[in-house]
Coordinates of C-alpha atoms in Angstrom, one line a residue:
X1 CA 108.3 140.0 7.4
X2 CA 105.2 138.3 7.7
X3 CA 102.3 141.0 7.2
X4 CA 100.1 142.2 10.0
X5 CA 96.3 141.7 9.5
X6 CA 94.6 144.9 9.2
X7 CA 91.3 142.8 10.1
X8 CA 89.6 143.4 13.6
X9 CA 89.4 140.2 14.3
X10 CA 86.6 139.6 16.9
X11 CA 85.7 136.4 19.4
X12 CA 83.1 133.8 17.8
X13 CA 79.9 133.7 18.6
X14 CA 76.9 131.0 18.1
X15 CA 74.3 132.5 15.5
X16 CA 71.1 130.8 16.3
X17 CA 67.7 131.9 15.6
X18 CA 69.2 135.2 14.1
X19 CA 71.3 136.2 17.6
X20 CA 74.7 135.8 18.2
X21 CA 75.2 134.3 21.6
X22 CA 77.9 132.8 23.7
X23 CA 78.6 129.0 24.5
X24 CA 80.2 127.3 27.8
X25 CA 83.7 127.0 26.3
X26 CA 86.2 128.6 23.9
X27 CA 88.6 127.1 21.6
X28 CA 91.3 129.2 19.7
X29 CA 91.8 129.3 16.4
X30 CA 95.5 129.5 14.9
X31 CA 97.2 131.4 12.0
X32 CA 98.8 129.0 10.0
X33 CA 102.1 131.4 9.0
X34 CA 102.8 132.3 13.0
X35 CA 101.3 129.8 14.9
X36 CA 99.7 132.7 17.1
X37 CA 96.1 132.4 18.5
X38 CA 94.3 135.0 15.8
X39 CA 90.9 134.6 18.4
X40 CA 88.9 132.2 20.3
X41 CA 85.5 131.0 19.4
X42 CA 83.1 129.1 21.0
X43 CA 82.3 125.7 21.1
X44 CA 78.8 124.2 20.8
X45 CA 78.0 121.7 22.7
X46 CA 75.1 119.0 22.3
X47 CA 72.4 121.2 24.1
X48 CA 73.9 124.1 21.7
X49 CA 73.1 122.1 18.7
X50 CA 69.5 121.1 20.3
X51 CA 68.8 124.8 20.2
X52 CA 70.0 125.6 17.0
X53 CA 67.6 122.4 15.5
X54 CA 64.8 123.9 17.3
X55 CA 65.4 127.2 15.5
X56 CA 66.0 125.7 12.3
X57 CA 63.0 123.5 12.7
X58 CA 60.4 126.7 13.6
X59 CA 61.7 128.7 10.4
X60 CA 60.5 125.6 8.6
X61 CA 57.9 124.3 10.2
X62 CA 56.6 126.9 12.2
X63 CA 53.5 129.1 11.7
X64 CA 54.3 130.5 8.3
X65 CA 57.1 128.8 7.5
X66 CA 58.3 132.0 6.4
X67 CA 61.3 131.1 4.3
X68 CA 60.1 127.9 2.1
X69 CA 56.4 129.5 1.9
X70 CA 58.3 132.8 1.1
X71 CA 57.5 133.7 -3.0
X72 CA 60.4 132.1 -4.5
X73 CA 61.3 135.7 -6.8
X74 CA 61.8 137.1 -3.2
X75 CA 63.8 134.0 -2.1
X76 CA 66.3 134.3 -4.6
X77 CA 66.6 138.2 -4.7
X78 CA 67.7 137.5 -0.4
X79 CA 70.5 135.2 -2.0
X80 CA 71.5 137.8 -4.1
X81 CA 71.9 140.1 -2.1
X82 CA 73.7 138.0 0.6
X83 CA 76.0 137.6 -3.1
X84 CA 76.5 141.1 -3.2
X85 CA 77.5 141.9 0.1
X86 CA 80.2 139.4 0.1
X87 CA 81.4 141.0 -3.0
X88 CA 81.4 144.2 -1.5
X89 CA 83.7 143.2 1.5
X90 CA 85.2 140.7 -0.7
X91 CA 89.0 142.0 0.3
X92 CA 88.4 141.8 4.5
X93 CA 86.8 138.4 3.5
X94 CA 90.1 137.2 1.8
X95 CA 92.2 138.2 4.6
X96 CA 90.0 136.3 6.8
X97 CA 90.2 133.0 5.2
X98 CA 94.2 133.7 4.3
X99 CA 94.9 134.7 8.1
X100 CA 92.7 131.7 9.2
X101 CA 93.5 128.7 6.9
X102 CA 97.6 129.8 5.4
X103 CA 97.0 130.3 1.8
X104 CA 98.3 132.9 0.2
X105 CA 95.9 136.2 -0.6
X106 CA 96.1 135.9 -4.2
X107 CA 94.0 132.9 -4.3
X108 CA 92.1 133.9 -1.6
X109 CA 91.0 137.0 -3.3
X110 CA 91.2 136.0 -6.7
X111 CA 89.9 132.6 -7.0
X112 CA 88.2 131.6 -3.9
X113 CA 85.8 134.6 -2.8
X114 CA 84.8 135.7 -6.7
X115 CA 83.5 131.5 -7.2
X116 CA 81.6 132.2 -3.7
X117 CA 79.6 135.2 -5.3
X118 CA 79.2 133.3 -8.5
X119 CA 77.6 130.3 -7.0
X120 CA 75.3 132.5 -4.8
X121 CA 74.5 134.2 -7.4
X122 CA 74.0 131.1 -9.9
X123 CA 71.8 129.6 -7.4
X124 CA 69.5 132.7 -6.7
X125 CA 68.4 132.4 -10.6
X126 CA 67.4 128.9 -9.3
X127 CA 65.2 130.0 -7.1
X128 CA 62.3 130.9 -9.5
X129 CA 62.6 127.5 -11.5
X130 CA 62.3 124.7 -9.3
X131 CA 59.2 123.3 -10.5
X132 CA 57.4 119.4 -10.8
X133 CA 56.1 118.2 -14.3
X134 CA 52.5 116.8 -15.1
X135 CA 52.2 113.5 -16.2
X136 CA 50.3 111.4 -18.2
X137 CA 48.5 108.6 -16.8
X138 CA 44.7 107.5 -17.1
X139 CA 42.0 109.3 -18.1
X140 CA 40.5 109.7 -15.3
X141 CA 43.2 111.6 -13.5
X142 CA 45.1 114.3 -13.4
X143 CA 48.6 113.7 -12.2
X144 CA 51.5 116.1 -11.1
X145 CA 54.5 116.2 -9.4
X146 CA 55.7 118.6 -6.8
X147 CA 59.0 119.7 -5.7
X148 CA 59.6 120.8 -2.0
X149 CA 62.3 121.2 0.3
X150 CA 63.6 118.2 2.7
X151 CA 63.5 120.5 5.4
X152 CA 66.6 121.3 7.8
X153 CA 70.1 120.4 6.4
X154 CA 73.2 120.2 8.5
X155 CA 76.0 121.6 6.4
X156 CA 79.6 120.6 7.5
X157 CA 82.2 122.1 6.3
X158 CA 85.9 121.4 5.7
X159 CA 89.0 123.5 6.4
X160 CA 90.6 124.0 3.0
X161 CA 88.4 126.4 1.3
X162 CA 86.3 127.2 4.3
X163 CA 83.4 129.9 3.0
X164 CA 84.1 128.6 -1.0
X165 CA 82.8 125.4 0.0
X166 CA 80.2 126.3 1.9
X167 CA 78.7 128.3 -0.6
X168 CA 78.3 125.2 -2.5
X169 CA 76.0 123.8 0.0
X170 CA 74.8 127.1 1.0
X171 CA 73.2 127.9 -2.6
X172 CA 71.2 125.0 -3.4
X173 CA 70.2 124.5 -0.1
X174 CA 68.5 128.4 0.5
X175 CA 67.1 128.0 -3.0
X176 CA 65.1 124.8 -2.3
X177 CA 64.0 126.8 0.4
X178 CA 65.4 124.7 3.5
X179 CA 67.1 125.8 6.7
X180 CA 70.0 125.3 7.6
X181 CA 72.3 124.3 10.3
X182 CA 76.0 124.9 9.5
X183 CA 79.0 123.8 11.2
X184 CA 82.8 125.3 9.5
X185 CA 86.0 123.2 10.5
X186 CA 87.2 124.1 13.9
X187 CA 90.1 125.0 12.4
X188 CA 89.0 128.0 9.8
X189 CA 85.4 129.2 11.4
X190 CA 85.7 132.9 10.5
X191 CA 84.7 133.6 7.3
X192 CA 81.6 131.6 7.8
X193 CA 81.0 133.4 11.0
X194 CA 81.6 136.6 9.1
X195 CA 78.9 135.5 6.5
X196 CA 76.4 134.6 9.2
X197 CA 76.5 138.5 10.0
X198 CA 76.3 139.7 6.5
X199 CA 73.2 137.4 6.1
X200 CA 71.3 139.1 8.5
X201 CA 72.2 142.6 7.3
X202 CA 71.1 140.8 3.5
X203 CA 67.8 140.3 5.1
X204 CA 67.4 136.3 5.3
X205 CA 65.0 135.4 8.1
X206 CA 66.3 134.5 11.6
X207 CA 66.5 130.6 12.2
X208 CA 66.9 129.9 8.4
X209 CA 71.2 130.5 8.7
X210 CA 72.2 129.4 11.7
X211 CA 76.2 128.8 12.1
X212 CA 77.3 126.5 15.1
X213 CA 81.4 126.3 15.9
X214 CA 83.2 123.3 17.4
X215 CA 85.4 120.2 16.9
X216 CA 84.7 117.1 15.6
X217 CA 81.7 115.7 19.1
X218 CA 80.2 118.9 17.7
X219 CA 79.7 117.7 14.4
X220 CA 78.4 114.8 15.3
X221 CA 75.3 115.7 17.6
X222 CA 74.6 117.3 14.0
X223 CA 74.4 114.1 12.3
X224 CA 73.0 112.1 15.1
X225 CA 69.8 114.8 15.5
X226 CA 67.0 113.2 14.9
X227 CA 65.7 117.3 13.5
X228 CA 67.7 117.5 11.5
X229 CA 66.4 116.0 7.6
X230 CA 69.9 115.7 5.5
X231 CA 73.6 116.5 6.2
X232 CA 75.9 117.6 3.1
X233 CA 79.5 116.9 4.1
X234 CA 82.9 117.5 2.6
X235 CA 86.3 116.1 3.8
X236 CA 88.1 112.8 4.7
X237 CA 86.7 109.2 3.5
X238 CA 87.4 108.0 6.8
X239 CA 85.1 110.5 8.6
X240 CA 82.5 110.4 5.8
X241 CA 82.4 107.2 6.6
X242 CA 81.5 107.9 10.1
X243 CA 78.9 110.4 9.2
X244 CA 77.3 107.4 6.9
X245 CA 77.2 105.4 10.6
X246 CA 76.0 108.3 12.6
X247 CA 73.2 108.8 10.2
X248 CA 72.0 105.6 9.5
X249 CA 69.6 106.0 12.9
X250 CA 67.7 108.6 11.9
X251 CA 67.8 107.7 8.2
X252 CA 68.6 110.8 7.1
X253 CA 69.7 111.9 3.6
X254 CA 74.0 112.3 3.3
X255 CA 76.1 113.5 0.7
X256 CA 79.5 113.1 0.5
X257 CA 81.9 114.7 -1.1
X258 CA 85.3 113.4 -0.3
X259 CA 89.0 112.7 -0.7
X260 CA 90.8 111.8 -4.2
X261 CA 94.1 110.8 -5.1
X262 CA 93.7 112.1 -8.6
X263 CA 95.6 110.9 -11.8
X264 CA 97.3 113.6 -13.9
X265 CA 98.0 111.7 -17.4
X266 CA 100.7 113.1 -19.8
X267 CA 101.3 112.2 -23.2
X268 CA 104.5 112.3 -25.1
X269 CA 102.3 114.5 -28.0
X270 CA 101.4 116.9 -25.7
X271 CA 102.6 120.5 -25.3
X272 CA 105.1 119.9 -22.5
X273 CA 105.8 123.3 -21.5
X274 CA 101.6 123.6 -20.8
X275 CA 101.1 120.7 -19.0
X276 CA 104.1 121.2 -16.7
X277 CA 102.2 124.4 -15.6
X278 CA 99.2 122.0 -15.3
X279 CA 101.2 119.7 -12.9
X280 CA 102.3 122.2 -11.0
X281 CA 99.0 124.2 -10.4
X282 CA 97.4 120.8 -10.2
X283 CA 99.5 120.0 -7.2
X284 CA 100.6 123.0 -5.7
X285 CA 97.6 125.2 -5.9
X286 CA 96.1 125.5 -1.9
X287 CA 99.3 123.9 -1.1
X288 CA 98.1 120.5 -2.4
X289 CA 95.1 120.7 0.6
X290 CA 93.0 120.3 -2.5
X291 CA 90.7 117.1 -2.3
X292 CA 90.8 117.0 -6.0
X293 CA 94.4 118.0 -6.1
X294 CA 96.6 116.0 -9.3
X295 CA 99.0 113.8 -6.6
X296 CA 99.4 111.3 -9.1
X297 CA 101.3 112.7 -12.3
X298 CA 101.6 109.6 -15.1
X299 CA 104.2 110.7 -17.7
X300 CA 104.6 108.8 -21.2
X301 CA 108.2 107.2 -20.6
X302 CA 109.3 109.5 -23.9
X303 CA 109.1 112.8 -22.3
X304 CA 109.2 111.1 -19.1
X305 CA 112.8 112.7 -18.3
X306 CA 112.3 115.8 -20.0
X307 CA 109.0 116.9 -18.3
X308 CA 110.6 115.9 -15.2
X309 CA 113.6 118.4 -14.8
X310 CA 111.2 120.9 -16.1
X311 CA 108.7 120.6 -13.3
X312 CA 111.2 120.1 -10.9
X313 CA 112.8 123.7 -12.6
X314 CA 109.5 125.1 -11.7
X315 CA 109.1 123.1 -8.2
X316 CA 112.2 124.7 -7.0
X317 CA 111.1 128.2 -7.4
X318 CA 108.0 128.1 -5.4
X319 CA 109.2 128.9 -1.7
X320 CA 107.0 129.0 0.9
X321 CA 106.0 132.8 2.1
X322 CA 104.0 135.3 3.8
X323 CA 100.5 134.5 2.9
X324 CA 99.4 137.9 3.0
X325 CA 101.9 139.1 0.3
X326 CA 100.3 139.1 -3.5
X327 CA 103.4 137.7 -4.7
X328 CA 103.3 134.5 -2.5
X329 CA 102.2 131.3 -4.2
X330 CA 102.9 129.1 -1.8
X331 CA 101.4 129.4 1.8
X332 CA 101.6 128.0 5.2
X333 CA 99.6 124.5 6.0
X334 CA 96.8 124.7 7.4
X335 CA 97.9 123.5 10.9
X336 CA 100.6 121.7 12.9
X337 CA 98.7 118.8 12.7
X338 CA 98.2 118.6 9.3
X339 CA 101.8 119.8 8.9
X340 CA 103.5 116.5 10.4
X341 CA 101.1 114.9 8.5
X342 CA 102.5 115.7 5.7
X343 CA 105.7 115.2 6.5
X344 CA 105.0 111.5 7.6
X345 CA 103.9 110.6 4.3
X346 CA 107.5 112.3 3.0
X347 CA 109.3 110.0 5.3
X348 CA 107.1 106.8 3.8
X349 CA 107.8 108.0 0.3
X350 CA 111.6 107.8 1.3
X351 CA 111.5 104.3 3.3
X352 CA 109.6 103.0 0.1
X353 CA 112.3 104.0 -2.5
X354 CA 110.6 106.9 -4.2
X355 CA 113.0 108.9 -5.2
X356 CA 113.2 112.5 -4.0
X357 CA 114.0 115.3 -6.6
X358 CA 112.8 118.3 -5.0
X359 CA 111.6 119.9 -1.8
X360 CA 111.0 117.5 1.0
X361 CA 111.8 119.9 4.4
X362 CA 109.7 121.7 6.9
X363 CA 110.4 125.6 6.0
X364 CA 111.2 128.6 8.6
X365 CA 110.0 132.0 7.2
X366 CA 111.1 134.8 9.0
X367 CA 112.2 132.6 11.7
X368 CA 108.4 132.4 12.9
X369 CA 107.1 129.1 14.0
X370 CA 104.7 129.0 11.2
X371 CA 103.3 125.7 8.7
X372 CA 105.7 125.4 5.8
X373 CA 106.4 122.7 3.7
X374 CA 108.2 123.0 1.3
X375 CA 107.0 121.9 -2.5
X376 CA 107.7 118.4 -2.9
X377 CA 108.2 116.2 -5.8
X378 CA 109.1 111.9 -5.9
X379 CA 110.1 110.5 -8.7
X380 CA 110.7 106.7 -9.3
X381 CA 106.8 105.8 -7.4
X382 CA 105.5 102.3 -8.0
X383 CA 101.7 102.9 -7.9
X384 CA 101.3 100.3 -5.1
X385 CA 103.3 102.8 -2.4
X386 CA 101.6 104.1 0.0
X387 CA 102.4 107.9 -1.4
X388 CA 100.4 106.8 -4.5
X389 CA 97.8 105.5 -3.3
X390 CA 96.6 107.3 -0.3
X391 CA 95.6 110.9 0.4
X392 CA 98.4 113.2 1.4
X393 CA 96.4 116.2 1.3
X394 CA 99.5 118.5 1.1
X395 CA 102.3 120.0 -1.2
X396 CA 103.4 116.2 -2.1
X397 CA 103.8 114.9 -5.9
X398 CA 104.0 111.2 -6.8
X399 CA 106.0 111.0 -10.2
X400 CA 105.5 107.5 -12.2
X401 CA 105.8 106.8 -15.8
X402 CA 103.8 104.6 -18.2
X403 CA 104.1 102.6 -21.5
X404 CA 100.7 102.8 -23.7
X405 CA 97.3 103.5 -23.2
X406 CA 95.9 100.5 -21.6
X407 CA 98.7 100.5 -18.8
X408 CA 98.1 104.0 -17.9
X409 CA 94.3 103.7 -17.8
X410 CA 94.8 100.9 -15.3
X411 CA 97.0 102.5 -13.3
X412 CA 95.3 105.0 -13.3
X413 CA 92.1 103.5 -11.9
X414 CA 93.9 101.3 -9.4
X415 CA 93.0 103.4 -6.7
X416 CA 90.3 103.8 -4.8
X417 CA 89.4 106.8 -5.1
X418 CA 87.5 108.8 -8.3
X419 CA 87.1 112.1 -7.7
X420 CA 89.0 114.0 -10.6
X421 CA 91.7 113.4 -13.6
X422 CA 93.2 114.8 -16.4
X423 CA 94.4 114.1 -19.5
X424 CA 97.1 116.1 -21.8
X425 CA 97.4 115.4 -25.3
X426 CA 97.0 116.8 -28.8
X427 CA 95.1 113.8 -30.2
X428 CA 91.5 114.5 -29.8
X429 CA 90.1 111.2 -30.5
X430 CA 92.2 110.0 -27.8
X431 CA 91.5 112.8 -25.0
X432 CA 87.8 111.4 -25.4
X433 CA 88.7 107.4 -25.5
X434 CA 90.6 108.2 -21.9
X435 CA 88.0 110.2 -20.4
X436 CA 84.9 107.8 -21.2
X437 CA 87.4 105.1 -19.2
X438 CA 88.5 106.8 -16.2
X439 CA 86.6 106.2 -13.0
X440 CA 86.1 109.8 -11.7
X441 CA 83.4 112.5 -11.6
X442 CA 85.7 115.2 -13.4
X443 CA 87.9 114.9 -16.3
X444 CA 90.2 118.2 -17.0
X445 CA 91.3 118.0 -21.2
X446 CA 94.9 119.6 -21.4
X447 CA 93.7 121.5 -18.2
X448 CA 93.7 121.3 -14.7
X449 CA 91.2 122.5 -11.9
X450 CA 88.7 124.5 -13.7
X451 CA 85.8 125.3 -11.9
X452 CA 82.4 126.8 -12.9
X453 CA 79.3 127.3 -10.3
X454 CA 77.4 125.6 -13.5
X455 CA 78.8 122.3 -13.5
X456 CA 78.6 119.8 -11.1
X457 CA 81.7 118.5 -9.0
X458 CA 81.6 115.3 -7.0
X459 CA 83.3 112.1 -7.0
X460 CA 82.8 107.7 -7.9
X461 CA 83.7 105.4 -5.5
X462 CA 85.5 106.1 -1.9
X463 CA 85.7 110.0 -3.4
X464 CA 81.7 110.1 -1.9
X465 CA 78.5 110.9 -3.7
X466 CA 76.3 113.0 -4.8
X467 CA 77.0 116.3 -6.3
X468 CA 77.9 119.9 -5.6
X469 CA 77.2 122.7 -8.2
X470 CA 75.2 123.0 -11.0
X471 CA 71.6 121.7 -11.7
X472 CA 72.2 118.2 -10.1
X473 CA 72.9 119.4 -7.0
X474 CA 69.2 121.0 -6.6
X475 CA 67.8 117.1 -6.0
X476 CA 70.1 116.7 -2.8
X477 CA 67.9 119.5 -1.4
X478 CA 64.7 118.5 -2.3
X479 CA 62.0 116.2 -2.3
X480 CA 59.7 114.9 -4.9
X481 CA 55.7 114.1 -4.3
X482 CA 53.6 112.7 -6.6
X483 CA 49.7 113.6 -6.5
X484 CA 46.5 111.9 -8.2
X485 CA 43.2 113.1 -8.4
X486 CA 40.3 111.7 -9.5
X487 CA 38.6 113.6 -12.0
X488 CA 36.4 110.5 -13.8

């Protein structure tokens, strides 16, 4: 049976200016695993999103300025302790994100809300060591750098780890000391909803947080504000893209962090059994709604056969579930939508000639009308097919095989996007030979998917730019002046 929620589940408000207050018009938002309405939220609408800018803008700009004139020490202890509260309701968090986005609880509550502390946390410590240099320049001045906020950020956020990713943004973007105006995916609002109330109880000003819901005309009154100093975006190429257009008005700053198509390289020398499990977490983990997610799985033709009936061995096991059960590994998409999405590509995978050796099928569990899809796996993909070379952003596996070195490195990079790879093999010389060649902003070594709040994530070419985590993502949120001063 598919679990009931033991969450209260309320109706979504608009948090501006530190109040919680209605909009002209609901939309619901869906459980993936029933296709029930969990609640509605409201939607903000252009005169909405004028409001929230104007709160934004005052806890910036405003007499005080309280939050970036605030002593950074105190700034960074608020973070914190926004950190520790979502620790402390860490499990109603998980059920949130599970009940609202499909994937199952285990990763909800044991991958995605512990990073979300972590990077809070990580970029607290931050707070207290953003700093500009001196320089030396002629004698008769003394020259120094300063390093200030940009101001208000517009944070959107995408559906497939709803309130991991925006604690990306989130982090660096308090630290700096900006505000913010934040927008989750229509389709997965409430955790972020749910973090907008545990901000205020952590203390964090009114108008620096402020958490806007809607659909897609929603997010773009954020980009088009003329208010609003920088948007920080993650999801699709083809609405980054848009974002790019709607921003180039204003000039405001964008960064971009956005689809992949990501190449999973095997080696006939390397430990087979490990980088099967690789493949399939690679793949499979979030139900392939993973923008970095390892679609593309290049196997040395020497194992090719023997690593294939092993991950297809493995493939086969995962079925769809409940994803509230702590045995589930495999959840429910993220919407109906996305679902026949999915399955499209499956049908051009087939009408190409891919071969298909396991999964494949739309799923029933417990006769509900829920999102499944099975785990599915091609083999016999030409790189040029469509299921190789765009984003499926779901449960789907493109098998090819490879020769030597120099084919798989240019297969590998035929494609245009560069967001992540990975490379399995027991020679180290040539782990590092591979990685130094492949055009993407991650490279796992007989791994796949690791994650730390300390190193930063972001992609080359049409997989966006700029990016997330770690020290580098600190410049996107601020700006750099130079002073001189005449001291001859």
């Amino acid at each position: 049976m598919i679990t009931a929620t033991k969450s209260k589940i309320a109706p979504g408000r608009l948090l501006i200016d530190g109040q919680w207050v209605d909009g002209s018009r609901t939309f619901d938002t869906i459980n993936p695993a029933t296709g029930e309405v969990l609640t509605q939220v409201f939607e903000a609408t252009p005169a909405d999103v004028d409001r929230v800018v104007d709160a934004a803008r005052r806890a910036f700009d405003g007499k005080g300025g309280a939050w970036r004139k605030m002593p950074a020490s105190e700034r960074g202890r608020l973070i914190w302790r926004l950190g520790d509260l979502i620790a402390l309701h860490i499990d109603e968090l998980a059920e949130l994100e599970t009940l609202d986005n499909g994937k199952p609880i285990f990763e909800s509550r044991n991958v995605d809300m512990p990073m979300v502390v972590d990077v809070l946390r990580y970029y607290a410590g931050w707070a207290t060591k953003l700093h500009g240099e001196t320089v030396n320049t002629l004698d008769s001045a003394f020259t120094y750098t300063l390093r200030e906020p940009v101001g208000v950020v517009g944070l959107i956020i995408p559906w497939n780890f709803p309130l991991l990713l925006a604690s990306w943004k989130l982090g660096p973007a308090l630290a700096c000391g900006n505000t913010i105006v934040m927008k989750p995916a229509e389709q997965t609002p409430l955790t972020a909803l749910r973090m907008g109330e545990l901000a205020i109880e952590a203390g964090i000003p009114a108008g620096v947080l402020n958490i806007v819901t809607g659909g897609p005309e929603t997010g773009k009154a954020i980009v088009r504000h003329p208010g609003i100093d920088k948007i920080a975006f993650t999801g699709s190429t083809a609405v980054g893209k848009e974002i790019m257009r709607g921003a180039a008005d204003t000039l405001k700053r964008v960064t971009l962090e956005l689809g992949g198509k990501s190449p999973n390289i095997v080696f006939a020398d390397a430990d087979v059994d490990n980088a099967v499990k690789g493949a399939i977490n690679g793949i499979f983990y979030g139900k392939g709604e993973v923008c970095n997610a390892g679609s593309r799985l290049f196997v040395e033709r020497k194992v090719h056969d023997e690593f294939l009936e092993k991950l297809v061995g493995r493939a086969k096991k995962m079925v769809p579930g409940d994803p509230l059960d702590p045995k589930t590994r495999m959840g429910a998409l993220v919407s109906h939508e996305q679902m026949k999405t999915v399955l499209g590509y499956i049908e051009a995978g087939k009408s190409e000639g891919a071969k298909l050796i396991a999964g494949g099928n739309r799923v029933s569990v417990d006769g509900g009308k829920g999102f499944f899809v099975e785990p599915t796996v091609f083999g016999g993909v030409n790189n040029d097919m469509k299921i190789a070379q765009e984003e499926i952003f779901g449960p789907v596996l493109a098998a090819l095989s490879f020769a030597n070195e120099d084919e798989v490195v240019e297969l590998a990079n035929r494609n245009p996007y560069g967001l992540a790879a990975a490379v399995w093999t027991n020679d180290v010389k040539r782990a590092h030979r591979i990685s130094r060649q492949l055009r993407a902003g991650t490279v796992w070594i007989n791994t796949y998917g690791l994650m730390d709040a300390a190193l930063p994530f972001g992609g080359y070419k049409s997989s966006g730019f700029g990016r997330e985590l770690g020290q580098a993502a600190l410049d996107h949120y601020t700006e750099i002046k130079s002073v001189w001063m005449n001291v001859g």
